[in-house]
């Protein structure tokens, strides 16, 4: 015990606590180490989650990857069941008295096509609306209304996707079927080429191509694109609004000083933040591609490529939703998992690139959610 | 065991320049005023510290010895050596960026929180090198209480703020907590103002009250030294004078090291003053001497407002 | 942009002005269109939902169509969703908060910080159906020969192999998939809310001799409690509305099940099954379920907004 403190009268609250030992006694695992360890566990957990996702999917899809190779990506036939093998003449092949079965064939091109086209449709509908709303919120909206409108737009995002699916299934699809698509058909089919593109279907039976009129059910690519568009409106609007809000005033004031109209300066804002806005569009694209429930209910569940937008189709996510629970065989599940892997990689790449573009422009508040 | 006496620290190396010379203008051989320290600093030379001999008569509570501090590769403190007297108020003055905040934060090792900080030299408290390997930093900080520039009470009740250090020690007995809380608040001259509203949120108090609460909180930990980093700079003059009175009452019981950019405050409130510039300790002595009869021209220039 | 003022003919200026007005109008129209869509969809859903909701929705179990009192209610699905959220929360909230604490308090001097933050953000964009497949593979599928081979190698995974149900659809798998979605959201919101706590609190606590652990647990986290809770509520609102990850993990059930080791009902899957099924009474009940779901999500989001709003107002009042 040091003599240093002995002469000082202690008016302090406690006096005795001053004479603390300053030397570290090894007490084993300190609370600090435990806390740091726990926190690190949480962080590592997140890394493991991504790793597990990719690794487990890859391992499960491996049989399909090795069996089909590149053909998986370009094949158009998706047949999970075995069929009797038919020779060129159209007869069933027998061998040793038994029918020869051709193994299941899985080609993912129809669903890749479905995902890409429906997402592009969605972007096509949503981006003008979103950019317009973003410009409105940033430049035209009365200050009092901004919060309320933003909240409503973000509420659109919080609505669960089956809600949109049900609405699409019971309201939008019948509406399209009864009113919109027949009107479009009668209005546009006189234009040469449009009829052959949009309103006919070709089916191949026993080697022959039969062209017939496309039945309009309302549950098709067009409806899917519309529903997806509604779902990605909030995210593109929110990010675009933040991006436009962060355009430096100097940019706008510069253009206004030269006597520009409102549109000219707004266009300048859009042009200035074009890479971040492109990122916003990509995030919307990623969201549209990954969306499942809404699209499953309105896409029509037809796993074929059809050039018409009014034909039923299938996306990667709707394929998984429809078939995975009842997948019959190991190879079927492997093929489905390979589709999931493609979907995952597609959305990861879009997300990563999009975030780079948006974060690079300091407008990353909405993108973080 | 004899009390450690302040030894004149004469540099035994063959380096011609003494880095810590205790001098009194009459006693030393050469006139310290002849050496232009500002030019020397600009040239990157080491600069001798002008420490008044009166310091040697005091018992030190903290001894700083050839202390250097680096933020990465940028050096912030250059060879600082000083002994902080026990039971007195020592103020650190100097222009912005002279390193006084860095120095005071080094005493309770608060700079450990910043990445990439390196130090050489030593600081001793109670015969232990503060930066030694075996030091329990937690216990060290309990003995070196700190009050910050901007009052920072926790978003808790006044009571919980004051007893926070006690809870750290594991004291849970309600009556003991209340007893020490009252003592600490009285010690900070705050008790009468808040005794009826101890459960109210501390953030509802005025700035001056919040700062006195922070002092009460620091005192409740039963430290030996109070480190104050510009405690009044965010406060109005009335609150400032209350705290200066408080500092006078606290000294003796506590050793106080206070950083201030307000020279009037330094001359009013402290017993000893250290003048720092560009990370170096320039002159150190009794406040009266430093302000009325500084040994160095640089000090005189600063005090009379010619720079900084 | 050239500083020289070009001489613009009045006719051209007219054109520019008209064009500007047209686009201005378009922006207003587009915003109105978005709000109109929202209003239309919401009102339709609400109207349909209110038409078909009744007390029996909450008190009855599903009854097969054709029998008396069909279709019954969705009591089992409501309870099922609550249990699934609770299970997911038990795992997801602590892990997410720990990760968030790491990112906020410990990541500055570690290489682990930036990748964790980045991957967290990336994980929030993973399609939820893919998460469902992961849940299926890990906790539902009879462990395939491939994976079980690799799992022999560590003690932990060997134990897991014996412990977890596999072979049947079960509620644990569903809860795990929901937790997977929850963790990155909780982690990022926790990090952001903790970063908002002023650094001066941490300094004061450390200067008083508190350990970093105590500082985090007794000062920083309590200072951010309100906002942390809102982050958790947001994540709950998100997983309450998820259907895809449950489709082939918990699968769904028409029975009142309390044991998550079996196929487990949930409100979202039940609504989906009824809506896409052929029975009109069940479709009507699906609308009622949809109403409850939307109501739940709306209330959670509203509470979050109001909490944030009042906290901001408190901060302004104190400053």
Tab-separated table of C-alpha atoms in Angstrom, chain A residues 151, chain C residues 226 229-230 233-234 295-311:
chain	number	residue	atom	x	y	z
A	151	UNK	CA	-45.280	7.311	-46.560
C	226	UNK	CA	-36.614	2.971	-29.176
C	229	UNK	CA	-37.255	-1.805	-31.410
C	230	UNK	CA	-38.533	-0.104	-34.540
C	233	UNK	CA	-40.675	-4.364	-35.792
C	234	UNK	CA	-39.839	-3.639	-39.405
C	295	UNK	CA	-53.838	-4.894	-41.244
C	296	UNK	CA	-51.008	-6.443	-39.270
C	297	UNK	CA	-48.344	-5.106	-41.629
C	298	UNK	CA	-49.956	-1.681	-41.752
C	299	UNK	CA	-50.187	-1.369	-37.983
C	300	UNK	CA	-46.571	-2.403	-37.510
C	301	UNK	CA	-45.372	0.088	-40.115
C	302	UNK	CA	-47.515	2.852	-38.684
C	303	UNK	CA	-46.226	2.282	-35.154
C	304	UNK	CA	-42.681	2.379	-36.482
C	305	UNK	CA	-43.296	5.655	-38.292
C	306	UNK	CA	-44.935	7.271	-35.293
C	307	UNK	CA	-42.156	6.134	-32.972
C	308	UNK	CA	-39.487	7.531	-35.258
C	309	UNK	CA	-41.436	10.762	-35.612
C	310	UNK	CA	-41.877	11.239	-31.874
C	311	UNK	CA	-38.258	10.363	-31.157
